[in-house]
Short mmCIF file of C-alpha atoms and ligand atoms in Angstrom, two decimals:
data_model
loop_
_atom_site.label_atom_id
_atom_site.label_comp_id
_atom_site.label_asym_id
_atom_site.label_seq_id
_atom_site.Cartn_x
_atom_site.Cartn_y
_atom_site.Cartn_z
CA MET A 41 117.11 80.04 116.10
CA GLU A 42 120.56 80.34 115.83
CA ILE A 43 122.92 82.69 113.73
CA LEU A 44 125.43 80.80 111.66
CA GLU A 45 128.76 82.57 110.43
CA ASN A 46 130.42 82.53 107.49
CA TYR A 47 127.50 80.04 106.02
CA SER A 48 128.05 78.41 102.26
CA LEU A 49 124.66 78.76 100.27
CA LYS A 50 125.59 76.56 97.80
CA ASN A 51 122.66 73.92 98.84
CA LEU A 52 120.31 76.72 99.13
CA ASN A 53 120.13 78.35 95.20
CA THR A 54 119.32 75.65 92.41
CA PHE A 55 122.26 77.27 90.51
CA GLY A 56 124.72 75.67 92.73
CA ILE A 57 126.55 78.67 93.22
CA ASP A 58 129.09 78.10 96.12
CA ALA A 59 128.53 81.76 97.88
CA LYS A 60 128.89 82.44 101.50
CA ALA A 61 127.48 84.49 103.59
CA ASP A 62 128.62 86.42 106.74
CA TYR A 63 125.49 85.59 108.60
CA TYR A 64 122.58 82.86 108.19
CA VAL A 65 119.47 82.15 110.30
CA SER A 66 116.62 79.60 109.77
CA ILE A 67 113.73 80.66 110.64
CA ARG A 68 110.61 78.09 111.37
CA ASN A 69 107.81 80.39 113.48
CA GLU A 70 106.57 83.53 113.69
CA GLU A 71 108.01 83.78 117.08
CA GLU A 72 111.65 82.96 115.91
CA ILE A 73 111.32 85.97 113.11
CA GLU A 74 110.19 88.76 116.25
CA GLU A 75 113.50 86.78 118.29
CA LEU A 76 115.64 87.43 115.19
CA VAL A 77 114.12 91.35 115.31
CA ASN A 78 115.28 91.92 118.69
CA THR A 79 118.79 90.99 118.47
CA GLY A 80 119.11 93.85 116.15
CA ILE A 81 120.81 92.06 113.49
CA ILE A 82 118.57 93.03 110.81
CA GLN A 83 119.14 96.45 111.65
CA ASN A 84 122.61 96.75 111.90
CA ASN A 85 123.19 93.99 108.28
CA LYS A 86 122.14 94.09 104.76
CA PHE A 87 119.71 90.80 104.62
CA PHE A 88 118.36 88.67 102.05
CA ILE A 89 115.48 86.80 102.49
CA LEU A 90 115.41 83.15 101.31
CA GLY A 91 112.89 81.11 99.66
CA GLY A 92 113.61 78.32 97.40
CA GLY A 93 116.70 79.57 96.13
CA SER A 94 115.74 78.95 92.71
CA ASN A 95 115.56 82.61 91.17
CA ILE A 96 118.74 84.13 92.14
CA LEU A 97 122.39 84.11 91.47
CA PHE A 98 124.88 85.01 93.67
CA ALA A 99 127.22 86.94 91.77
CA ASP A 100 129.50 87.07 94.89
CA ASN A 101 129.68 86.31 98.83
CA PHE A 102 126.74 87.85 100.85
CA LYS A 103 128.16 90.86 102.84
CA GLY A 104 125.27 90.21 105.31
CA LEU A 105 122.45 88.20 106.98
CA VAL A 106 120.43 85.56 105.04
CA ILE A 107 116.79 84.69 106.24
CA ASP A 108 115.84 81.20 105.03
CA ILE A 109 112.08 80.87 105.65
CA ASN A 110 111.60 77.28 106.56
CA ILE A 111 107.84 77.83 108.16
CA ARG A 112 105.92 74.66 107.22
CA GLY A 113 102.34 73.79 107.08
CA ILE A 114 99.51 73.26 105.31
CA LYS A 115 95.57 73.76 106.08
CA ILE A 116 92.20 74.25 104.98
CA ILE A 117 90.75 77.42 106.50
CA GLU A 118 87.33 76.98 104.29
CA SER A 119 85.02 74.74 102.69
CA LYS A 120 82.36 75.79 100.89
CA GLU A 121 80.32 73.96 98.12
CA ASP A 122 82.39 75.24 95.09
CA SER A 123 85.30 76.63 96.75
CA ILE A 124 88.05 76.10 98.93
CA LEU A 125 90.41 78.11 101.26
CA ILE A 126 94.23 76.96 101.57
CA GLU A 127 97.00 77.86 103.70
CA ALA A 128 100.26 77.11 103.17
CA GLY A 129 103.42 78.18 104.95
CA ALA A 130 105.88 80.45 103.25
CA GLY A 131 108.65 77.32 103.20
CA GLU A 132 106.28 74.48 102.08
CA PHE A 133 107.96 73.54 98.29
CA TRP A 134 105.29 74.98 96.24
CA ASP A 135 105.07 71.74 94.12
CA ASP A 136 104.45 69.90 97.35
CA LEU A 137 101.13 72.22 97.55
CA VAL A 138 100.20 71.60 93.87
CA THR A 139 99.91 67.79 94.28
CA LEU A 140 98.21 67.98 97.47
CA CYS A 141 95.73 70.14 96.38
CA LEU A 142 95.50 67.74 93.08
CA ASN A 143 95.26 64.79 95.50
CA ASN A 144 92.16 66.29 97.02
CA LYS A 145 90.58 67.37 94.52
CA PHE A 146 91.33 71.34 94.88
CA TYR A 147 91.36 72.47 91.23
CA GLY A 148 93.00 75.59 89.55
CA LEU A 149 96.95 75.03 90.61
CA GLU A 150 97.43 72.21 87.93
CA ASN A 151 99.43 74.23 85.42
CA LEU A 152 101.83 75.49 87.75
CA ALA A 153 103.07 71.62 88.35
CA LEU A 154 106.79 71.36 88.94
CA ILE A 155 108.08 74.85 89.27
CA PRO A 156 110.95 74.94 91.84
CA GLY A 157 111.05 77.05 94.81
CA LYS A 158 108.74 77.36 98.14
CA VAL A 159 104.89 78.91 98.39
CA GLY A 160 106.31 82.12 100.08
CA ALA A 161 108.31 83.33 97.08
CA ALA A 162 105.40 82.64 94.78
CA PRO A 163 103.65 85.69 95.09
CA VAL A 164 106.96 87.74 95.20
CA GLN A 165 107.46 87.55 91.55
CA ASN A 166 104.01 86.04 90.52
CA ILE A 167 105.22 82.66 89.38
CA GLY A 168 103.26 81.52 85.53
CA ALA A 169 103.19 79.10 83.66
CA TYR A 170 101.24 77.70 80.86
CA GLY A 171 98.32 80.19 81.06
CA VAL A 172 98.03 80.59 84.45
CA GLU A 173 99.54 82.40 87.43
CA GLN A 174 99.61 82.41 90.61
CA LYS A 175 97.78 85.53 91.23
CA ASP A 176 94.27 83.92 89.32
CA PHE A 177 93.89 81.46 92.21
CA TYR A 178 95.82 84.05 95.19
CA ASP A 179 93.66 85.17 98.05
CA SER A 180 95.84 86.54 100.62
CA LEU A 181 98.93 86.64 102.84
CA SER A 182 100.39 86.91 105.95
CA GLY A 183 103.69 88.49 106.92
CA TYR A 184 105.78 90.51 109.32
CA ASN A 185 106.34 93.87 108.27
CA LEU A 186 109.81 94.68 109.63
CA GLU A 187 109.47 98.47 108.71
CA SER A 188 105.98 98.93 110.96
CA GLN A 189 107.18 95.81 112.96
CA LYS A 190 104.20 94.61 112.91
CA ASN A 191 101.83 91.26 111.36
CA GLU A 192 99.77 92.06 108.33
CA THR A 193 97.80 89.98 105.92
CA LEU A 194 97.76 91.61 102.06
CA ASN A 195 94.74 91.22 100.20
CA TYR A 196 95.08 90.67 96.41
CA ASN A 197 95.06 94.54 95.66
CA LYS A 198 97.80 95.66 97.70
CA CYS A 199 99.97 92.90 96.23
CA ARG A 200 99.34 94.56 92.85
CA PHE A 201 100.19 91.86 90.62
CA ASN A 202 102.19 91.98 87.34
CA TYR A 203 104.21 89.82 85.01
CA ARG A 204 106.70 88.63 87.27
CA ASP A 205 105.92 91.36 89.55
CA SER A 206 104.14 92.34 92.63
CA VAL A 207 104.64 94.94 95.32
CA PHE A 208 107.45 92.55 96.81
CA LYS A 209 110.00 93.60 94.68
CA LEU A 210 109.23 97.68 94.08
CA GLU A 211 107.88 99.40 97.64
CA LEU A 212 108.14 96.12 99.71
CA LYS A 213 111.15 94.98 98.74
CA ASN A 214 113.19 94.12 101.68
CA LYS A 215 110.48 95.10 104.17
CA PHE A 216 108.70 92.15 104.16
CA ILE A 217 108.45 88.51 105.05
CA ILE A 218 105.79 86.73 103.98
CA THR A 219 104.85 84.05 106.65
CA GLN A 220 101.72 82.22 104.76
CA VAL A 221 99.77 82.39 101.79
CA ARG A 222 96.06 81.21 100.77
CA TYR A 223 94.54 80.20 97.89
CA LYS A 224 91.15 80.03 97.06
CA LEU A 225 90.62 76.53 94.63
CA ASN A 226 87.57 75.27 93.00
CA LYS A 227 85.90 72.36 94.20
CA SER A 228 84.61 71.38 90.51
CA GLU A 229 87.17 71.00 87.31
CA ASN A 230 87.54 74.05 84.93
CA LEU A 231 90.55 73.41 82.64
CA ASN A 232 92.92 76.69 81.58
CA LEU A 233 94.09 74.88 78.38
CA SER A 234 94.71 78.18 76.45
CA TYR A 235 98.51 77.76 76.26
CA LYS A 236 99.28 76.54 72.75
CA GLU A 237 101.68 74.06 73.44
CA LEU A 238 99.72 72.40 76.45
CA SER A 239 96.46 72.36 74.91
CA GLN A 240 98.36 70.45 71.39
CA GLU A 241 100.01 68.07 73.74
CA ILE A 242 96.63 67.14 75.68
CA ASP A 243 94.93 66.54 71.98
CA LYS A 244 97.71 63.74 70.92
CA VAL A 245 96.65 61.79 74.18
CA ASN A 246 93.54 59.72 73.27
CA VAL A 247 90.96 60.93 76.19
CA GLU A 248 87.24 61.61 75.19
CA LYS A 249 86.99 64.63 78.10
CA PRO A 250 90.84 65.90 79.54
CA ASP A 251 90.84 66.45 83.28
CA ALA A 252 93.32 68.13 85.81
CA LYS A 253 95.47 65.22 86.45
CA LEU A 254 96.20 65.12 82.96
CA VAL A 255 96.83 68.43 82.81
CA TYR A 256 99.10 67.87 85.79
CA ASP A 257 100.66 65.36 84.26
CA THR A 258 100.76 66.87 80.93
CA VAL A 259 102.36 69.84 82.32
CA ARG A 260 105.42 67.38 84.53
CA ARG A 261 105.81 66.35 81.34
CA LEU A 262 106.43 68.97 78.92
CA ARG A 263 108.50 70.99 81.50
CA THR A 264 110.95 67.94 82.36
CA SER A 265 111.39 67.54 78.73
CA LYS A 266 112.56 70.89 77.99
CA LEU A 267 113.88 72.31 81.58
CA PRO A 268 117.19 70.49 83.08
CA ASP A 269 116.97 69.39 86.28
CA TYR A 270 118.80 71.87 88.85
CA ARG A 271 120.06 68.91 90.74
CA LEU A 272 121.88 67.82 88.00
CA LEU A 273 122.49 70.88 86.27
CA GLY A 274 122.88 74.10 88.28
CA ASN A 275 119.91 76.49 86.83
CA ALA A 276 117.40 78.95 87.85
CA GLY A 277 114.63 78.71 85.21
CA SER A 278 114.40 81.50 82.47
CA PHE A 279 116.93 84.07 82.87
CA PHE A 280 115.09 86.75 81.53
CA LYS A 281 111.60 87.53 80.64
CA ASN A 282 109.71 87.69 77.66
CA PRO A 283 109.77 90.95 76.69
CA ILE A 284 106.76 93.07 75.89
CA ILE A 285 106.87 95.27 72.62
CA SER A 286 104.52 97.63 71.05
CA GLU A 287 102.46 96.17 68.46
CA ASN A 288 104.35 98.55 65.93
CA ASN A 289 107.34 97.41 66.75
CA PHE A 290 106.57 93.69 66.49
CA ASN A 291 105.17 94.43 63.32
CA LYS A 292 108.50 96.11 62.19
CA LEU A 293 110.48 92.86 63.26
CA LYS A 294 108.08 90.88 61.46
CA GLU A 295 108.99 91.92 57.83
CA ARG A 296 112.43 91.38 58.70
CA TYR A 297 112.17 87.68 60.91
CA ASN A 298 109.14 86.25 59.40
CA ASP A 299 109.20 83.37 61.93
CA ILE A 300 109.06 86.02 64.70
CA LYS A 301 106.96 84.31 67.90
CA GLY A 302 104.72 87.10 69.42
CA PHE A 303 101.87 86.52 71.59
CA ASN A 304 99.10 89.07 71.46
CA LEU A 305 98.63 91.24 74.94
CA PRO A 306 95.80 94.24 76.07
CA ASP A 307 96.63 97.66 74.73
CA ALA A 308 98.42 97.11 71.79
CA LYS A 309 101.48 95.10 73.00
CA VAL A 310 103.15 92.06 72.49
CA LYS A 311 104.57 89.81 74.07
CA LEU A 312 107.84 87.95 72.76
CA SER A 313 109.62 85.00 73.27
CA ALA A 314 113.10 85.62 74.46
CA GLY A 315 114.02 81.62 74.38
CA TRP A 316 113.64 82.65 70.52
CA LEU A 317 115.82 85.77 70.02
CA ILE A 318 118.68 84.11 71.87
CA GLU A 319 118.28 80.94 70.18
CA GLN A 320 118.55 82.82 66.63
CA CYS A 321 121.65 85.06 68.08
CA GLY A 322 123.20 81.37 68.32
CA TRP A 323 123.51 80.94 71.80
CA LYS A 324 121.19 77.93 72.12
CA GLY A 325 123.36 75.08 73.54
CA LYS A 326 126.71 77.09 73.34
CA ARG A 327 129.02 76.74 76.79
CA ILE A 328 131.60 78.61 78.21
CA GLY A 329 134.25 77.50 80.55
CA ASN A 330 132.01 76.63 83.33
CA THR A 331 128.70 78.08 82.39
CA GLY A 332 126.56 77.85 79.41
CA VAL A 333 123.31 77.95 77.43
CA SER A 334 121.21 75.17 77.83
CA GLU A 335 120.47 72.85 74.45
CA LYS A 336 116.77 72.59 75.43
CA HIS A 337 115.78 75.41 75.83
CA ALA A 338 118.09 78.79 75.37
CA LEU A 339 116.53 80.99 78.15
CA ILE A 340 117.94 79.06 80.24
CA LEU A 341 121.77 79.41 81.86
CA VAL A 342 123.45 76.90 83.27
CA ASN A 343 126.40 76.33 85.35
CA PHE A 344 128.13 72.91 84.63
CA GLY A 345 129.85 71.99 87.95
CA ASN A 346 132.12 74.58 89.54
CA ALA A 347 130.69 78.18 87.95
CA THR A 348 130.74 80.66 90.12
CA GLY A 349 127.99 83.81 90.20
CA LYS A 350 130.42 86.04 87.94
CA GLU A 351 130.99 84.02 85.34
CA ILE A 352 127.02 83.20 84.79
CA LEU A 353 126.81 86.99 85.53
CA GLU A 354 128.79 87.71 82.42
CA LEU A 355 127.55 85.26 80.14
CA SER A 356 124.56 86.70 80.63
CA GLU A 357 125.70 90.15 79.87
CA LYS A 358 127.47 88.79 76.64
CA ILE A 359 123.61 87.23 75.76
CA ARG A 360 121.59 90.38 76.18
CA HIS A 361 124.47 92.05 74.14
CA LYS A 362 123.63 90.19 71.50
CA VAL A 363 119.95 90.36 71.60
CA ILE A 364 120.31 94.07 71.51
CA GLU A 365 122.53 94.14 68.54
CA LYS A 366 120.52 91.62 66.25
CA PHE A 367 116.83 92.90 67.44
CA GLU A 368 117.64 96.44 69.35
CA ILE A 369 115.71 94.70 72.36
CA GLU A 370 116.92 95.09 75.71
CA LEU A 371 116.28 91.62 77.80
CA GLU A 372 115.25 91.93 81.47
CA ASN A 373 116.61 89.72 83.94
CA GLU A 374 114.01 87.42 85.71
CA VAL A 375 116.31 86.26 87.88
CA LEU A 376 117.48 88.49 90.95
CA ILE A 377 120.75 88.99 91.37
CA ILE A 378 122.59 89.34 94.55
N1 EPU B 477 111.49 78.86 72.00
C1 EPU B 477 112.64 79.08 71.23
N2 EPU B 477 114.10 78.60 71.25
C2 EPU B 477 113.94 78.26 72.91
C3 EPU B 477 112.63 77.95 73.27
C4 EPU B 477 111.84 78.85 73.16
O1 EPU B 477 112.26 79.48 69.87
O2 EPU B 477 115.13 77.58 72.88
C5 EPU B 477 110.44 79.67 71.66
C6 EPU B 477 109.35 78.67 71.02
O3 EPU B 477 108.76 78.87 70.31
C7 EPU B 477 108.69 78.10 72.10
C8 EPU B 477 108.50 79.39 72.86
O4 EPU B 477 109.66 80.28 72.73
O5 EPU B 477 107.11 77.68 71.49
C9 EPU B 477 107.77 79.70 74.10
O6 EPU B 477 108.45 78.62 75.07
P1 EPU B 477 108.46 77.97 76.21
O7 EPU B 477 106.60 77.09 76.33
O8 EPU B 477 108.96 76.95 77.18
O9 EPU B 477 107.48 79.46 77.13
P2 EPU B 477 109.06 79.96 77.16
O10 EPU B 477 108.01 81.89 76.70
O11 EPU B 477 110.30 80.15 76.55
C10 EPU B 477 107.62 80.94 79.80
C11 EPU B 477 108.07 81.19 81.13
C12 EPU B 477 108.58 79.12 81.86
C13 EPU B 477 107.07 78.83 81.73
C14 EPU B 477 106.64 78.81 80.44
C15 EPU B 477 105.71 78.13 80.19
C16 EPU B 477 109.38 83.49 81.31
C17 EPU B 477 110.14 83.55 81.12
N3 EPU B 477 109.40 82.11 81.35
O12 EPU B 477 109.01 80.51 79.06
O13 EPU B 477 108.42 79.93 83.27
O14 EPU B 477 107.72 77.72 82.17
O15 EPU B 477 106.66 79.97 79.56
O16 EPU B 477 104.34 78.76 80.28
O17 EPU B 477 108.01 83.83 81.29
C18 EPU B 477 109.95 80.56 84.77
O18 EPU B 477 109.93 81.83 84.73
O19 EPU B 477 111.37 80.55 85.52
C19 EPU B 477 109.75 79.62 83.70
C20 EPU B 477 110.18 78.68 83.48
#
């Protein structure tokens, strides 16, 4: 384990922001975490635990220590007649895990194909797409609690998963280093085609019985067509969360905006599409200097090359204000601002 100084984070965040960290360390196993704690650097500095860097925006240089988790390894923990318990190191790429599972006929994660980032970040923001969230297959995780200085296992109930949320963004924020995550997957296919756009795409393909491979391929195609490739155009996926409002407010909006999109949730709540709101404000495809809003999807802010984190943040504020002005809805960031 080596602590590096004045380290460029440009290749470690999908926005491609050239921020620098005062200190940087790459962690490959649990022993290195204890070694790091013993140096005292964590106790004396601000620190940030980095996964794939696909959901963060460095608004400035980081005056502290970036802990880059590179713990690898995927293994089967338990195999039963109908299910399999699989464990992945926090530093494995999420999409590699999804692909490995599909290739081995372990089913469930196929709707979550091609999500950028690493396994350790998946529970933190409870990643989700096309009708599935990681919580639907989550079993437990292991990690190091920096407060108690002990290794702990957290089962489902302890994680308090919610829409793009979990205990790791709340009480355990900056207190817990996830090292391995375990998922319980099915040995037989049980497709989730609840997301309308996914089922519509699958209907277009002329097959008698869709299978998990088709879901996996279709999700990849949909994502590729809508979300810019961060290797070509820096971005962090959806910049804002989809806002959740009351059914009452939704009905009022519906009177004014006939084609507003809403998805009914329990407890008389409706989830709106932030992409639609932003598009209605005229932001889709707009560019300001080095930053802009993707022309493919209004929820994606992009770095055209040399944008600073501050410039992206300023753009996001402008968009937020416009949406408040037009719809009286305040968009919450999905991306973590550092
Ligand atoms: N829409 C527009 N204009 C746009 C984009 C979208 O009007 O420019 C409307 C369309 O009506 C579209 C609807 O929004 O049908 C939904 O769009 P999409 O299917 O792309 O989903 P989303 O709600 O914008 C969410 C997640 C994505 C995830 C997709 C698919 C959030 C914040 N985002 O986006 O997750 O891939 O659903 O399930 O929940 C991410 O979290 O970074 C991410 C990409």
